Short mmCIF file of C-alpha atoms in Angstrom, two decimals:
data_model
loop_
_atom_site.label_atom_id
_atom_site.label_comp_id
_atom_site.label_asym_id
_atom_site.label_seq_id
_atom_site.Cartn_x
_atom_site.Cartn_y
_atom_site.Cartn_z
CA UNK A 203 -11.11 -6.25 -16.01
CA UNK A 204 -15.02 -6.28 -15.99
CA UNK A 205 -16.11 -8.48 -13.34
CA UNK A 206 -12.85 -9.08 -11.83
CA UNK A 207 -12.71 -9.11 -8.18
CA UNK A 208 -9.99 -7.10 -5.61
CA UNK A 209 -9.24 -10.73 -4.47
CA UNK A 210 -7.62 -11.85 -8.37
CA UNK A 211 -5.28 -8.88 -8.05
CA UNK A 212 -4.10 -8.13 -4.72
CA UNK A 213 -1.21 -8.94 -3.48
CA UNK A 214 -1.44 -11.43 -0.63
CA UNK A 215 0.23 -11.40 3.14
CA UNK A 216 1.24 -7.28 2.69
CA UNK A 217 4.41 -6.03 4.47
CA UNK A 218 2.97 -4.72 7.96
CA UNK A 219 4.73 -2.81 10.73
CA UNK A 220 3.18 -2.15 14.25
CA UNK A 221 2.31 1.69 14.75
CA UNK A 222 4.80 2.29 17.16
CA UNK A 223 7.95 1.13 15.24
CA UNK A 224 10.19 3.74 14.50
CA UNK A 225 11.04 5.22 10.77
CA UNK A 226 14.07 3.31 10.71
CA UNK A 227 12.70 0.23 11.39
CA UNK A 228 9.80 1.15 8.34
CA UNK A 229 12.62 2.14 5.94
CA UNK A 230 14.31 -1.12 6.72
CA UNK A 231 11.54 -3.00 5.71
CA UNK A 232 10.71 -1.18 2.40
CA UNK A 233 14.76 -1.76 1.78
CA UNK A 234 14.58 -5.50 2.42
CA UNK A 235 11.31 -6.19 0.86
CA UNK A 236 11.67 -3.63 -1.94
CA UNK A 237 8.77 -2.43 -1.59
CA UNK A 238 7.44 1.57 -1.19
CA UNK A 239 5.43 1.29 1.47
CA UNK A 240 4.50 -0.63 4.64
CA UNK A 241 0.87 -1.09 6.18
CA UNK A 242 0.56 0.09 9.66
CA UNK A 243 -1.56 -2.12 12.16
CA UNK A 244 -2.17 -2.28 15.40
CA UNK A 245 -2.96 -5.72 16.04
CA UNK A 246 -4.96 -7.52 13.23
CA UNK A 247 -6.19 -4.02 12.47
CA UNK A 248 -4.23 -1.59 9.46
CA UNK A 249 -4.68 1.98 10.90
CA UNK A 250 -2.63 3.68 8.21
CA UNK A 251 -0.15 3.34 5.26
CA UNK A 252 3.31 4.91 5.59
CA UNK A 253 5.50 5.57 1.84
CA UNK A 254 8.69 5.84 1.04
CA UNK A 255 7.48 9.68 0.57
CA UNK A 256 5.43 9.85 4.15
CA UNK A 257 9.14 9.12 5.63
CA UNK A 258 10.86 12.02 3.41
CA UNK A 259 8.06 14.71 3.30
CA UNK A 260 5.96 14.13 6.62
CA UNK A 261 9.09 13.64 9.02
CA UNK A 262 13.00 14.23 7.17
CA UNK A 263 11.51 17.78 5.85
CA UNK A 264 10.27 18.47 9.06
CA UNK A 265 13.46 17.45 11.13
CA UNK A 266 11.68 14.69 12.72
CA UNK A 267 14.08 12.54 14.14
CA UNK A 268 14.54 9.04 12.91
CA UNK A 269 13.34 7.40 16.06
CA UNK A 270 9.85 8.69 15.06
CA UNK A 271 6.94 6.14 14.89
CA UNK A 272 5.64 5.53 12.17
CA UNK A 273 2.18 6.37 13.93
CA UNK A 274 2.91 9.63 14.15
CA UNK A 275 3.55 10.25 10.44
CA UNK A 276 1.04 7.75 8.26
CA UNK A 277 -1.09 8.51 6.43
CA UNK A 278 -4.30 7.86 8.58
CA UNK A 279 -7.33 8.23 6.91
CA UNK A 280 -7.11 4.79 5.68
CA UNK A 281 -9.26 3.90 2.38
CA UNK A 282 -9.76 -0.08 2.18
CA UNK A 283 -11.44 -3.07 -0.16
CA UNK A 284 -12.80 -6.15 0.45
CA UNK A 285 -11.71 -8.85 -1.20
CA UNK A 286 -15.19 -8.97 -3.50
CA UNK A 287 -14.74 -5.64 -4.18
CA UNK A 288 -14.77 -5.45 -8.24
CA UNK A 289 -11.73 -4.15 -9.46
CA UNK A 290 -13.85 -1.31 -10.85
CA UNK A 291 -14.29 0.18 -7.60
CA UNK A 292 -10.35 0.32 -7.01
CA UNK A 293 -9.57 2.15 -10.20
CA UNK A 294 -12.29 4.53 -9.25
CA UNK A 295 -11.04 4.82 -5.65
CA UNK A 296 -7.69 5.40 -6.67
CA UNK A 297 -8.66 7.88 -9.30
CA UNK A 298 -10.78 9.90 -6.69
CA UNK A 299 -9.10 10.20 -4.21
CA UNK A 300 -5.16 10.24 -5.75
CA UNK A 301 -4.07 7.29 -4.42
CA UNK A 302 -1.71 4.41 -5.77
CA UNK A 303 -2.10 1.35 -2.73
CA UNK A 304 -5.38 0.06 -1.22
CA UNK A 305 -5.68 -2.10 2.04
CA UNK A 306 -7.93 -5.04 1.16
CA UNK A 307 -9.59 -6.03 4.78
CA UNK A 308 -12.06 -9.10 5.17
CA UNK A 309 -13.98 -8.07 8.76
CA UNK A 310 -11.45 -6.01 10.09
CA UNK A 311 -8.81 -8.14 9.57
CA UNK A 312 -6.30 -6.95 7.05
CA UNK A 313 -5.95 -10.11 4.28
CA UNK A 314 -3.65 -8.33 1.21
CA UNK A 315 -3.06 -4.83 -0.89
CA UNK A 316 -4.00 -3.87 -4.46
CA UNK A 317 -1.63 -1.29 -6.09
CA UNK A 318 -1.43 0.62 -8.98
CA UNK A 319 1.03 -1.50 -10.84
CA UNK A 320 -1.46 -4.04 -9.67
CA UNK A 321 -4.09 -2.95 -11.55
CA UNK A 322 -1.95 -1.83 -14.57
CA UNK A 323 -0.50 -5.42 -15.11
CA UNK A 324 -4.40 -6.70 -14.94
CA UNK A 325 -5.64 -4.15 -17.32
CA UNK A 326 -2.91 -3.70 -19.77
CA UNK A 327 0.24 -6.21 -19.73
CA UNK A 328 2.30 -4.58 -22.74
CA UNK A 329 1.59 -1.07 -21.37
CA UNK A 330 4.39 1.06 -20.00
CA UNK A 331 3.59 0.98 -16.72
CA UNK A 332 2.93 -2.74 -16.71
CA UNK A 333 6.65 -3.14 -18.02
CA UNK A 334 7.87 -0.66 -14.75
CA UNK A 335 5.40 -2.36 -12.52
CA UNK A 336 6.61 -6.10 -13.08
CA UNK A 337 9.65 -5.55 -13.83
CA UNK A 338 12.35 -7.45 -11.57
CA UNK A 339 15.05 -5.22 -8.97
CA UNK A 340 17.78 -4.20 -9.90
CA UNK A 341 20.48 -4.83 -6.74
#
């Protein structure tokens, strides 16, 4: 991993929803994609990051109702990469400040994500989480 950039890691063309798209319409997504989270943009821009868990904790446990945008309920205080970022930097980020996804942006413009299981395949291939993290769907 020394000297390895964000850009040999990420995960190109990230699942995106528009901020104003409801919590069914984000759940939808992470169904069909299988995926635990969606990147919330408006325009070009990602404002926020919305999880499988935003959806349960920050608006089911509330009694939010469904038709809630996913604007109201991400996570907004957005932490983002660049694409030359070294891969150093992510595990630090993520370490610091308890976080599993990362928004990679190139001038604004939102260009992939780096996750956890990202970094764990890159770092370790036989480790556990490496095994969880590629391992293919079950449906």
């Amino acid at each position: 991993m020394n000297g390895q950039k964000v850009h040999e890691v990420m995960t190109r063309e990230p699942v995106t929803i528009g901020m104003r798209e409801t919590l069914i319409g984000a759940a939808t997504m992470m169904r069909d994609y299988d995926i635990g989270d969606v990147i919330v943009t408006d325009g070009e821009r990602a404002v926020g990051i919305v999880t499988d868990r935003d959806i349960i904790v920050r608006a089911i446990a509330e009694g939010r109702d469904l038709t809630t945008t996913v604007g109201e309920i991400c996570s907004q205080e957005l932490v983002t990469v660049k694409p030359d970022d070294s891969a150093q930097r992510v595990v630090e980020l993520m370490r610091g400040r308890k976080i599993r996804r990362l928004p990679v942006t190139e001038g604004g413009r939102l260009v992939g994500v780096v996750s956890l299981g990202d970094m764990a395949l890159e770092r370790d291939p036989h480790s556990a989480l490496a095994d969880i993290s590629s391992a293919m769907p079950n449906h």
